[in-house]
PDB file of C-alpha atoms and ligand atoms in Angstrom:
ATOM      1  CA  MET A   1     -41.065 -76.847 252.583  1.00  0.00           C
ATOM      2  CA  ASN A   2     -39.563 -76.332 249.130  1.00  0.00           C
ATOM      3  CA  SER A   3     -38.471 -79.773 248.536  1.00  0.00           C
ATOM      4  CA  LEU A   4     -42.240 -81.111 248.780  1.00  0.00           C
ATOM      5  CA  PRO A   5     -43.515 -82.669 245.548  1.00  0.00           C
ATOM      6  CA  PHE A   6     -45.586 -80.400 243.581  1.00  0.00           C
ATOM      7  CA  VAL A   7     -48.653 -81.539 241.511  1.00  0.00           C
ATOM      8  CA  ARG A   8     -49.936 -79.249 239.168  1.00  0.00           C
ATOM      9  CA  GLY A   9     -52.618 -77.061 240.937  1.00  0.00           C
ATOM     10  CA  PHE A  10     -52.450 -79.205 243.979  1.00  0.00           C
ATOM     11  CA  PHE A  11     -50.112 -78.937 246.878  1.00  0.00           C
ATOM     12  CA  SER A  12     -50.309 -81.267 249.776  1.00  0.00           C
ATOM     13  CA  LEU A  13     -48.420 -80.730 252.958  1.00  0.00           C
ATOM     14  CA  LEU A  14     -48.898 -81.832 256.441  1.00  0.00           C
ATOM     15  CA  PHE A  15     -48.021 -80.155 259.655  1.00  0.00           C
ATOM     16  CA  PHE A  16     -49.396 -79.700 263.043  1.00  0.00           C
ATOM     17  CA  LEU A  17     -50.696 -76.189 263.659  1.00  0.00           C
ATOM     18  CA  GLY A  18     -50.200 -76.896 267.307  1.00  0.00           C
ATOM     19  CA  CYS A  19     -46.347 -76.488 266.822  1.00  0.00           C
ATOM     20  CA  LEU A  20     -46.445 -74.119 263.931  1.00  0.00           C
ATOM     21  CA  ALA A  21     -48.649 -71.039 264.591  1.00  0.00           C
ATOM     22  CA  ILE A  22     -47.291 -69.146 261.475  1.00  0.00           C
ATOM     23  CA  GLY A  23     -47.921 -70.818 258.063  1.00  0.00           C
ATOM     24  CA  PRO A  24     -45.176 -71.361 255.775  1.00  0.00           C
ATOM     25  CA  GLN A  25     -44.636 -69.403 252.633  1.00  0.00           C
ATOM     26  CA  LEU A  26     -46.730 -71.129 250.037  1.00  0.00           C
ATOM     27  CA  GLN A  27     -47.060 -70.321 246.366  1.00  0.00           C
ATOM     28  CA  ALA A  28     -48.568 -66.987 246.558  1.00  0.00           C
ATOM     29  CA  PHE A  29     -49.903 -66.627 250.105  1.00  0.00           C
ATOM     30  CA  THR A  30     -49.323 -67.097 253.755  1.00  0.00           C
ATOM     31  CA  PHE A  31     -51.513 -68.022 256.568  1.00  0.00           C
ATOM     32  CA  GLN A  32     -51.646 -68.024 260.127  1.00  0.00           C
ATOM     33  CA  THR A  33     -53.751 -69.626 262.892  1.00  0.00           C
ATOM     34  CA  LEU A  34     -54.132 -68.535 266.421  1.00  0.00           C
ATOM     35  CA  PRO A  35     -53.847 -69.750 269.213  1.00  0.00           C
ATOM     36  CA  GLU A  36     -51.175 -72.394 268.974  1.00  0.00           C
ATOM     37  CA  ASN A  37     -52.902 -75.033 270.995  1.00  0.00           C
ATOM     38  CA  LEU A  38     -56.388 -76.046 269.610  1.00  0.00           C
ATOM     39  CA  THR A  39     -59.065 -77.749 271.911  1.00  0.00           C
ATOM     40  CA  GLY A  40     -62.295 -79.241 271.111  1.00  0.00           C
ATOM     41  CA  GLY A  41     -65.144 -76.713 271.789  1.00  0.00           C
ATOM     42  CA  GLU A  42     -63.059 -73.855 271.233  1.00  0.00           C
ATOM     43  CA  GLY A  43     -61.801 -72.119 267.989  1.00  0.00           C
ATOM     44  CA  PHE A  44     -59.197 -70.282 266.167  1.00  0.00           C
ATOM     45  CA  LEU A  45     -58.569 -67.343 263.921  1.00  0.00           C
ATOM     46  CA  LEU A  46     -57.504 -68.187 260.384  1.00  0.00           C
ATOM     47  CA  ARG A  47     -55.698 -65.145 258.872  1.00  0.00           C
ATOM     48  CA  LEU A  48     -54.663 -65.304 255.114  1.00  0.00           C
ATOM     49  CA  LYS A  49     -52.342 -62.882 253.423  1.00  0.00           C
ATOM     50  CA  GLY A  50     -52.162 -62.856 249.573  1.00  0.00           C
ATOM     51  CA  ASN A  51     -52.798 -61.116 246.218  1.00  0.00           C
ATOM     52  CA  PRO A  52     -55.843 -58.798 246.613  1.00  0.00           C
ATOM     53  CA  ALA A  53     -57.167 -59.929 243.370  1.00  0.00           C
ATOM     54  CA  ASP A  54     -57.529 -63.575 244.697  1.00  0.00           C
ATOM     55  CA  ASN A  55     -60.165 -65.215 246.911  1.00  0.00           C
ATOM     56  CA  TYR A  56     -60.028 -67.801 249.469  1.00  0.00           C
ATOM     57  CA  GLN A  57     -62.213 -70.659 250.788  1.00  0.00           C
ATOM     58  CA  ALA A  58     -61.511 -72.927 253.852  1.00  0.00           C
ATOM     59  CA  LEU A  59     -63.008 -76.531 254.224  1.00  0.00           C
ATOM     60  CA  PHE A  60     -62.881 -77.605 257.874  1.00  0.00           C
ATOM     61  CA  GLU A  61     -64.919 -80.448 259.674  1.00  0.00           C
ATOM     62  CA  ARG A  62     -67.017 -80.938 256.571  1.00  0.00           C
ATOM     63  CA  LYS A  63     -68.042 -77.325 256.280  1.00  0.00           C
ATOM     64  CA  LYS A  64     -67.258 -74.469 253.812  1.00  0.00           C
ATOM     65  CA  TYR A  65     -66.060 -71.082 255.107  1.00  0.00           C
ATOM     66  CA  LYS A  66     -65.339 -68.003 253.329  1.00  0.00           C
ATOM     67  CA  PRO A  67     -62.877 -65.788 255.129  1.00  0.00           C
ATOM     68  CA  PHE A  68     -63.792 -61.957 255.352  1.00  0.00           C
ATOM     69  CA  PRO A  69     -61.685 -59.424 253.765  1.00  0.00           C
ATOM     70  CA  ALA A  70     -60.010 -57.560 256.768  1.00  0.00           C
ATOM     71  CA  SER A  71     -57.673 -55.139 254.897  1.00  0.00           C
ATOM     72  CA  LYS A  72     -56.010 -55.054 251.450  1.00  0.00           C
ATOM     73  CA  GLY A  73     -54.768 -58.542 250.614  1.00  0.00           C
ATOM     74  CA  VAL A  74     -55.724 -59.950 254.201  1.00  0.00           C
ATOM     75  CA  TRP A  75     -58.674 -62.254 254.860  1.00  0.00           C
ATOM     76  CA  GLU A  76     -59.742 -63.539 258.343  1.00  0.00           C
ATOM     77  CA  ILE A  77     -62.246 -65.912 259.799  1.00  0.00           C
ATOM     78  CA  PHE A  78     -62.860 -67.246 263.368  1.00  0.00           C
ATOM     79  CA  LEU A  79     -63.467 -70.962 262.929  1.00  0.00           C
ATOM     80  CA  PRO A  80     -65.072 -73.280 265.508  1.00  0.00           C
ATOM     81  CA  LEU A  81     -63.764 -76.592 266.576  1.00  0.00           C
ATOM     82  CA  SER A  82     -66.498 -79.129 267.243  1.00  0.00           C
ATOM     83  CA  ILE A  83     -66.854 -80.159 270.745  1.00  0.00           C
ATOM     84  CA  LYS A  84     -65.888 -83.870 269.781  1.00  0.00           C
ATOM     85  CA  ALA A  85     -62.926 -82.730 267.900  1.00  0.00           C
ATOM     86  CA  ALA A  86     -59.753 -84.864 268.681  1.00  0.00           C
ATOM     87  CA  GLY A  87     -56.429 -85.469 267.182  1.00  0.00           C
ATOM     88  CA  GLU A  88     -55.738 -84.620 263.544  1.00  0.00           C
ATOM     89  CA  ARG A  89     -58.252 -82.747 261.653  1.00  0.00           C
ATOM     90  CA  GLU A  90     -57.825 -81.652 258.002  1.00  0.00           C
ATOM     91  CA  LEU A  91     -57.866 -78.093 256.973  1.00  0.00           C
ATOM     92  CA  ILE A  92     -58.154 -77.333 253.229  1.00  0.00           C
ATOM     93  CA  LEU A  93     -57.303 -73.951 251.888  1.00  0.00           C
ATOM     94  CA  GLU A  94     -58.467 -73.211 248.340  1.00  0.00           C
ATOM     95  CA  LYS A  95     -56.996 -70.221 246.510  1.00  0.00           C
ATOM     96  CA  ILE A  96     -59.481 -68.893 244.015  1.00  0.00           C
ATOM     97  CA  SER A  97     -57.839 -66.681 241.330  1.00  0.00           C
ATOM     98  CA  PRO A  98     -59.602 -64.730 238.574  1.00  0.00           C
ATOM     99  CA  ASP A  99     -57.353 -65.984 235.886  1.00  0.00           C
ATOM    100  CA  ALA A 100     -55.883 -69.407 237.084  1.00  0.00           C
ATOM    101  CA  PRO A 101     -57.191 -72.563 238.264  1.00  0.00           C
ATOM    102  CA  THR A 102     -58.099 -73.035 241.810  1.00  0.00           C
ATOM    103  CA  GLU A 103     -55.152 -74.434 243.945  1.00  0.00           C
ATOM    104  CA  LYS A 104     -55.959 -76.605 246.953  1.00  0.00           C
ATOM    105  CA  TYR A 105     -53.743 -76.917 249.881  1.00  0.00           C
ATOM    106  CA  SER A 106     -54.306 -79.514 252.549  1.00  0.00           C
ATOM    107  CA  PHE A 107     -53.008 -79.423 256.175  1.00  0.00           C
ATOM    108  CA  LEU A 108     -53.585 -81.363 259.327  1.00  0.00           C
ATOM    109  CA  VAL A 109     -54.301 -79.504 262.615  1.00  0.00           C
ATOM    110  CA  ASN A 110     -53.690 -81.255 265.946  1.00  0.00           C
ATOM    111  CA  VAL A 111     -56.686 -80.759 268.462  1.00  0.00           C
ATOM    112  CA  THR A 112     -56.635 -81.711 272.053  1.00  0.00           C
ATOM    113  CA  GLN A 113     -59.762 -83.586 273.109  1.00  0.00           C
ATOM    114  CA  LYS A 114     -62.040 -81.640 275.550  1.00  0.00           C
ATOM    115  CA  LYS A 115     -63.216 -83.680 278.645  1.00  0.00           C
ATOM    116  CA  ILE A 116     -67.008 -83.909 278.605  1.00  0.00           C
ATOM    117  CA  ARG A 117     -68.799 -84.292 281.814  1.00  0.00           C
ATOM    118  CA  THR A 118     -72.110 -85.946 282.046  1.00  0.00           C
ATOM    119  CA  ILE A 119     -74.767 -84.966 284.430  1.00  0.00           C
ATOM    120  CA  PHE A 120     -78.174 -86.539 285.095  1.00  0.00           C
ATOM    121  CA  LEU A 121     -81.196 -84.194 285.408  1.00  0.00           C
ATOM    122  CA  GLY A 122     -83.857 -84.919 287.753  1.00  0.00           C
ATOM    123  CA  LYS A 123     -87.502 -85.750 286.998  1.00  0.00           C
ATOM    124  CA  ALA A 124     -88.902 -82.225 287.444  1.00  0.00           C
ATOM    125  CA  SER A 125     -86.386 -80.743 285.111  1.00  0.00           C
ATOM    126  CA  ARG A 126     -86.876 -83.447 282.589  1.00  0.00           C
ATOM    127  CA  LYS A 127     -90.628 -82.860 282.754  1.00  0.00           C
ATOM    128  CA  MET A 128     -90.226 -78.994 282.064  1.00  0.00           C
ATOM    129  CA  ARG A 129     -88.289 -79.826 278.930  1.00  0.00           C
ATOM    130  CA  LYS A 130     -90.631 -82.329 277.639  1.00  0.00           C
ATOM    131  CA  GLU A 131     -93.818 -80.238 277.850  1.00  0.00           C
ATOM    132  CA  GLU A 132     -92.522 -77.688 275.386  1.00  0.00           C
ATOM    133  CA  PRO A 133     -95.119 -76.756 272.855  1.00  0.00           C
ATOM    134  CA  SER A 134     -94.257 -74.975 269.466  1.00  0.00           C
ATOM    135  CA  ILE A 135     -90.424 -75.285 270.167  1.00  0.00           C
ATOM    136  CA  SER A 136     -89.549 -75.754 266.526  1.00  0.00           C
ATOM    137  CA  LYS A 137     -90.821 -72.291 265.312  1.00  0.00           C
ATOM    138  CA  GLN A 138     -89.136 -70.578 268.213  1.00  0.00           C
ATOM    139  CA  GLN A 139     -86.033 -72.645 267.634  1.00  0.00           C
ATOM    140  CA  LYS A 140     -85.803 -71.724 263.954  1.00  0.00           C
ATOM    141  CA  LYS A 141     -85.771 -68.113 264.911  1.00  0.00           C
ATOM    142  CA  VAL A 142     -82.903 -68.517 267.156  1.00  0.00           C
ATOM    143  CA  LEU A 143     -81.102 -70.687 264.745  1.00  0.00           C
ATOM    144  CA  ALA A 144     -81.474 -68.100 262.036  1.00  0.00           C
ATOM    145  CA  ALA A 145     -80.111 -65.548 264.321  1.00  0.00           C
ATOM    146  CA  ILE A 146     -77.025 -67.700 265.258  1.00  0.00           C
ATOM    147  CA  ASN A 147     -76.289 -68.559 261.630  1.00  0.00           C
ATOM    148  CA  ASN A 148     -76.311 -64.971 260.536  1.00  0.00           C
ATOM    149  CA  ARG A 149     -73.292 -63.938 258.340  1.00  0.00           C
ATOM    150  CA  GLU A 150     -72.751 -60.084 258.525  1.00  0.00           C
ATOM    151  CA  PRO A 151     -69.674 -59.417 256.540  1.00  0.00           C
ATOM    152  CA  ARG A 152     -68.950 -56.117 258.569  1.00  0.00           C
ATOM    153  CA  LYS A 153     -67.050 -56.492 261.914  1.00  0.00           C
ATOM    154  CA  TYR A 154     -68.727 -54.426 264.484  1.00  0.00           C
ATOM    155  CA  TRP A 155     -65.940 -54.828 267.343  1.00  0.00           C
ATOM    156  CA  ASN A 156     -62.334 -54.194 267.882  1.00  0.00           C
ATOM    157  CA  GLN A 157     -61.797 -54.861 271.352  1.00  0.00           C
ATOM    158  CA  PRO A 158     -61.794 -58.462 273.038  1.00  0.00           C
ATOM    159  CA  PHE A 159     -64.957 -59.769 274.241  1.00  0.00           C
ATOM    160  CA  SER A 160     -65.944 -59.515 278.023  1.00  0.00           C
ATOM    161  CA  LEU A 161     -68.331 -61.475 280.318  1.00  0.00           C
ATOM    162  CA  PRO A 162     -71.796 -59.878 280.508  1.00  0.00           C
ATOM    163  CA  LEU A 163     -71.674 -59.914 284.253  1.00  0.00           C
ATOM    164  CA  GLN A 164     -69.590 -61.020 287.190  1.00  0.00           C
ATOM    165  CA  GLY A 165     -70.813 -64.258 289.046  1.00  0.00           C
ATOM    166  CA  GLU A 166     -70.368 -67.806 289.804  1.00  0.00           C
ATOM    167  CA  ILE A 167     -70.207 -70.168 286.874  1.00  0.00           C
ATOM    168  CA  GLY A 168     -72.869 -72.692 287.634  1.00  0.00           C
ATOM    169  CA  THR A 169     -73.227 -75.153 284.573  1.00  0.00           C
ATOM    170  CA  GLU A 170     -70.014 -74.831 282.259  1.00  0.00           C
ATOM    171  CA  PHE A 171     -69.893 -75.020 278.601  1.00  0.00           C
ATOM    172  CA  GLY A 172     -70.047 -78.559 276.931  1.00  0.00           C
ATOM    173  CA  ILE A 173     -71.560 -80.592 279.770  1.00  0.00           C
ATOM    174  CA  LYS A 174     -73.819 -83.441 278.446  1.00  0.00           C
ATOM    175  CA  ARG A 175     -77.161 -83.498 280.188  1.00  0.00           C
ATOM    176  CA  ASN A 176     -78.694 -86.708 280.571  1.00  0.00           C
ATOM    177  CA  LEU A 177     -82.546 -86.413 280.228  1.00  0.00           C
ATOM    178  CA  GLY A 178     -83.400 -89.969 280.583  1.00  0.00           C
ATOM    179  CA  THR A 179     -84.308 -91.070 276.889  1.00  0.00           C
ATOM    180  CA  TYR A 180     -81.989 -88.602 275.311  1.00  0.00           C
ATOM    181  CA  SER A 181     -78.948 -86.201 276.203  1.00  0.00           C
ATOM    182  CA  SER A 182     -78.271 -82.732 275.079  1.00  0.00           C
ATOM    183  CA  TYR A 183     -75.152 -80.616 275.384  1.00  0.00           C
ATOM    184  CA  HIS A 184     -75.020 -77.315 277.325  1.00  0.00           C
ATOM    185  CA  TRP A 185     -74.026 -74.892 274.638  1.00  0.00           C
ATOM    186  CA  GLY A 186     -73.117 -71.843 277.017  1.00  0.00           C
ATOM    187  CA  VAL A 187     -72.245 -71.000 280.471  1.00  0.00           C
ATOM    188  CA  ASP A 188     -74.764 -70.390 283.280  1.00  0.00           C
ATOM    189  CA  ILE A 189     -73.615 -67.536 285.381  1.00  0.00           C
ATOM    190  CA  SER A 190     -75.499 -67.181 288.705  1.00  0.00           C
ATOM    191  CA  ALA A 191     -76.619 -63.896 289.865  1.00  0.00           C
ATOM    192  CA  PRO A 192     -79.678 -62.515 291.650  1.00  0.00           C
ATOM    193  CA  GLU A 193     -82.817 -61.606 289.619  1.00  0.00           C
ATOM    194  CA  GLY A 194     -82.507 -57.979 288.425  1.00  0.00           C
ATOM    195  CA  THR A 195     -78.552 -57.989 288.119  1.00  0.00           C
ATOM    196  CA  PRO A 196     -77.702 -55.834 285.065  1.00  0.00           C
ATOM    197  CA  VAL A 197     -76.474 -57.729 281.931  1.00  0.00           C
ATOM    198  CA  GLN A 198     -73.907 -55.970 279.737  1.00  0.00           C
ATOM    199  CA  ALA A 199     -73.284 -56.605 276.045  1.00  0.00           C
ATOM    200  CA  ALA A 200     -70.198 -58.840 275.627  1.00  0.00           C
ATOM    201  CA  ASN A 201     -69.064 -56.577 272.793  1.00  0.00           C
ATOM    202  CA  ARG A 202     -70.231 -53.944 270.164  1.00  0.00           C
ATOM    203  CA  GLY A 203     -72.902 -55.378 267.742  1.00  0.00           C
ATOM    204  CA  LYS A 204     -76.315 -55.291 266.379  1.00  0.00           C
ATOM    205  CA  VAL A 205     -79.192 -56.855 268.205  1.00  0.00           C
ATOM    206  CA  ILE A 206     -80.574 -59.503 265.769  1.00  0.00           C
ATOM    207  CA  LEU A 207     -83.267 -60.976 267.865  1.00  0.00           C
ATOM    208  CA  SER A 208     -85.039 -59.617 271.084  1.00  0.00           C
ATOM    209  CA  GLU A 209     -88.004 -61.840 272.236  1.00  0.00           C
ATOM    210  CA  HIS A 210     -90.239 -62.488 275.249  1.00  0.00           C
ATOM    211  CA  ASN A 211     -91.601 -65.762 276.583  1.00  0.00           C
ATOM    212  CA  PHE A 212     -89.655 -68.286 274.544  1.00  0.00           C
ATOM    213  CA  ASN A 213     -90.428 -71.658 276.005  1.00  0.00           C
ATOM    214  CA  ILE A 214     -86.705 -72.839 276.581  1.00  0.00           C
ATOM    215  CA  TYR A 215     -84.742 -69.542 276.406  1.00  0.00           C
ATOM    216  CA  GLY A 216     -87.500 -67.457 278.227  1.00  0.00           C
ATOM    217  CA  ASN A 217     -86.940 -63.623 277.428  1.00  0.00           C
ATOM    218  CA  LEU A 218     -83.864 -63.431 275.184  1.00  0.00           C
ATOM    219  CA  LEU A 219     -81.447 -61.284 273.376  1.00  0.00           C
ATOM    220  CA  ILE A 220     -79.047 -62.210 270.400  1.00  0.00           C
ATOM    221  CA  ILE A 221     -76.334 -59.809 269.344  1.00  0.00           C
ATOM    222  CA  ASP A 222     -74.684 -60.191 266.043  1.00  0.00           C
ATOM    223  CA  HIS A 223     -70.958 -58.867 266.237  1.00  0.00           C
ATOM    224  CA  GLY A 224     -70.401 -59.431 262.603  1.00  0.00           C
ATOM    225  CA  GLN A 225     -68.322 -61.829 260.500  1.00  0.00           C
ATOM    226  CA  GLY A 226     -70.030 -64.815 262.098  1.00  0.00           C
ATOM    227  CA  VAL A 227     -69.595 -64.046 265.805  1.00  0.00           C
ATOM    228  CA  VAL A 228     -72.975 -63.917 267.789  1.00  0.00           C
ATOM    229  CA  SER A 229     -73.559 -63.840 271.388  1.00  0.00           C
ATOM    230  CA  CYS A 230     -76.663 -64.931 273.192  1.00  0.00           C
ATOM    231  CA  TYR A 231     -78.431 -63.939 276.436  1.00  0.00           C
ATOM    232  CA  PHE A 232     -81.180 -66.274 277.970  1.00  0.00           C
ATOM    233  CA  HIS A 233     -83.713 -66.548 280.840  1.00  0.00           C
ATOM    234  CA  LEU A 234     -83.767 -62.598 281.127  1.00  0.00           C
ATOM    235  CA  SER A 235     -86.320 -60.669 283.140  1.00  0.00           C
ATOM    236  CA  GLN A 236     -86.173 -57.184 281.853  1.00  0.00           C
ATOM    237  CA  ILE A 237     -84.964 -56.416 278.312  1.00  0.00           C
ATOM    238  CA  PHE A 238     -83.884 -52.940 277.300  1.00  0.00           C
ATOM    239  CA  LYS A 239     -83.039 -53.439 273.486  1.00  0.00           C
ATOM    240  CA  GLU A 240     -85.129 -54.241 270.476  1.00  0.00           C
ATOM    241  CA  THR A 241     -84.146 -56.099 267.344  1.00  0.00           C
ATOM    242  CA  GLY A 242     -82.161 -53.789 265.173  1.00  0.00           C
ATOM    243  CA  ASP A 243     -80.625 -51.832 267.953  1.00  0.00           C
ATOM    244  CA  MET A 244     -76.886 -51.183 267.897  1.00  0.00           C
ATOM    245  CA  VAL A 245     -75.231 -51.836 271.274  1.00  0.00           C
ATOM    246  CA  ASP A 246     -71.816 -50.919 272.747  1.00  0.00           C
ATOM    247  CA  GLN A 247     -69.576 -53.229 274.622  1.00  0.00           C
ATOM    248  CA  ASN A 248     -70.585 -53.153 278.358  1.00  0.00           C
ATOM    249  CA  GLU A 249     -73.791 -51.444 277.665  1.00  0.00           C
ATOM    250  CA  ILE A 250     -76.593 -52.509 279.856  1.00  0.00           C
ATOM    251  CA  ILE A 251     -78.971 -54.499 277.558  1.00  0.00           C
ATOM    252  CA  ALA A 252     -81.161 -56.436 280.071  1.00  0.00           C
ATOM    253  CA  GLU A 253     -81.434 -57.752 283.550  1.00  0.00           C
ATOM    254  CA  VAL A 254     -80.865 -61.266 284.876  1.00  0.00           C
ATOM    255  CA  GLY A 255     -84.067 -63.462 285.370  1.00  0.00           C
ATOM    256  CA  ASN A 256     -85.585 -67.119 285.647  1.00  0.00           C
ATOM    257  CA  THR A 257     -87.642 -67.330 282.553  1.00  0.00           C
ATOM    258  CA  GLY A 258     -87.989 -70.294 280.257  1.00  0.00           C
ATOM    259  CA  TRP A 259     -86.508 -73.597 281.122  1.00  0.00           C
ATOM    260  CA  SER A 260     -84.690 -72.376 284.109  1.00  0.00           C
ATOM    261  CA  ASP A 261     -84.895 -73.226 287.998  1.00  0.00           C
ATOM    262  CA  GLY A 262     -83.237 -70.236 289.461  1.00  0.00           C
ATOM    263  CA  ALA A 263     -82.022 -66.730 288.505  1.00  0.00           C
ATOM    264  CA  HIS A 264     -79.028 -66.994 286.256  1.00  0.00           C
ATOM    265  CA  LEU A 265     -77.862 -65.829 282.900  1.00  0.00           C
ATOM    266  CA  HIS A 266     -77.263 -68.378 280.061  1.00  0.00           C
ATOM    267  CA  PHE A 267     -74.560 -66.730 277.979  1.00  0.00           C
ATOM    268  CA  SER A 268     -73.385 -68.470 274.755  1.00  0.00           C
ATOM    269  CA  VAL A 269     -71.123 -67.549 271.995  1.00  0.00           C
ATOM    270  CA  TYR A 270     -71.242 -68.980 268.275  1.00  0.00           C
ATOM    271  CA  LEU A 271     -68.602 -68.811 265.672  1.00  0.00           C
ATOM    272  CA  GLN A 272     -69.897 -69.309 262.136  1.00  0.00           C
ATOM    273  CA  GLY A 273     -73.031 -71.022 263.506  1.00  0.00           C
ATOM    274  CA  LYS A 274     -71.289 -73.230 265.966  1.00  0.00           C
ATOM    275  CA  PRO A 275     -71.071 -72.813 269.742  1.00  0.00           C
ATOM    276  CA  VAL A 276     -67.858 -72.381 271.319  1.00  0.00           C
ATOM    277  CA  ASP A 277     -66.731 -72.141 274.941  1.00  0.00           C
ATOM    278  CA  PRO A 278     -67.546 -68.544 276.108  1.00  0.00           C
ATOM    279  CA  LEU A 279     -64.983 -68.444 278.827  1.00  0.00           C
ATOM    280  CA  TRP A 280     -62.288 -69.494 276.120  1.00  0.00           C
ATOM    281  CA  TRP A 281     -63.817 -66.881 273.836  1.00  0.00           C
ATOM    282  CA  VAL A 282     -63.546 -63.872 276.283  1.00  0.00           C
ATOM    283  CA  SER A 283     -59.775 -64.875 277.060  1.00  0.00           C
ATOM    284  CA  PHE A 284     -58.952 -65.061 273.478  1.00  0.00           C
ATOM    285  CA  THR A 285     -56.736 -62.209 272.478  1.00  0.00           C
ATOM    286  CA  PRO A 286     -55.420 -63.238 268.873  1.00  0.00           C
ATOM    287  CA  GLU A 287     -53.364 -60.135 268.235  1.00  0.00           C
TER     288      GLU A 287
HETATM  289 ZN1   ZN B 301     -77.592 -72.685 280.449  1.00  0.00          ZN
END
């Protein structure tokens, strides 16, 4: 690594994070990405170690991210990989020092393409989706909750599924609705109406609503540092916006409300506003 050409304030080096989980010693900071193998529709933890006086910025898939301070001289952020991510993707790290020019480091990460299945929805289901009035107002509320960036990290344990049940529609399936397609940004867990739904981890309820056209009765939990979990199509809801919840605390019951044709829980996880596969997320233990 030391033999690479150095250009004032700009250092460019290429490698595949897939085969190198621990970043090389750079000028004044090190970084690490976990897990080793990256797949579209999943994500990774970016951890930086450096001078406590500096700050960092990551640019990835055309988005800027500010890693959160984790401890003295350590910054962390969970970054999402878009569902279509495949092959080499550029990760740019910027070191912002109070008394020196910003330094830019460029890397390539190697991403395995996710296989995307397409299903064709029947007429009845398509009709239900079409007749949604005032979607945009509700959609905006949900999007605002998903895009929240609370710098505190509310959780310490790995995430868990909110209930046990058969996975119906998995994450990332493309649903063809005739004139357009939409991706399924969560997993559907089948369970009888009234089955308790548990919080996937500790966090703060950021949205608790009834009778949304698509989502039905819903809860959204902000876990902090850009990690958000969603629970849709509920029957009973036991938590209000602003409530703190513990991991595995019963927050609601499975229902069949909104755009749903049978009792199930739609469970989704967002990293920095982008959906990732919840089954991958609950199996992800970066330490
Ligand atoms: Zn669903």
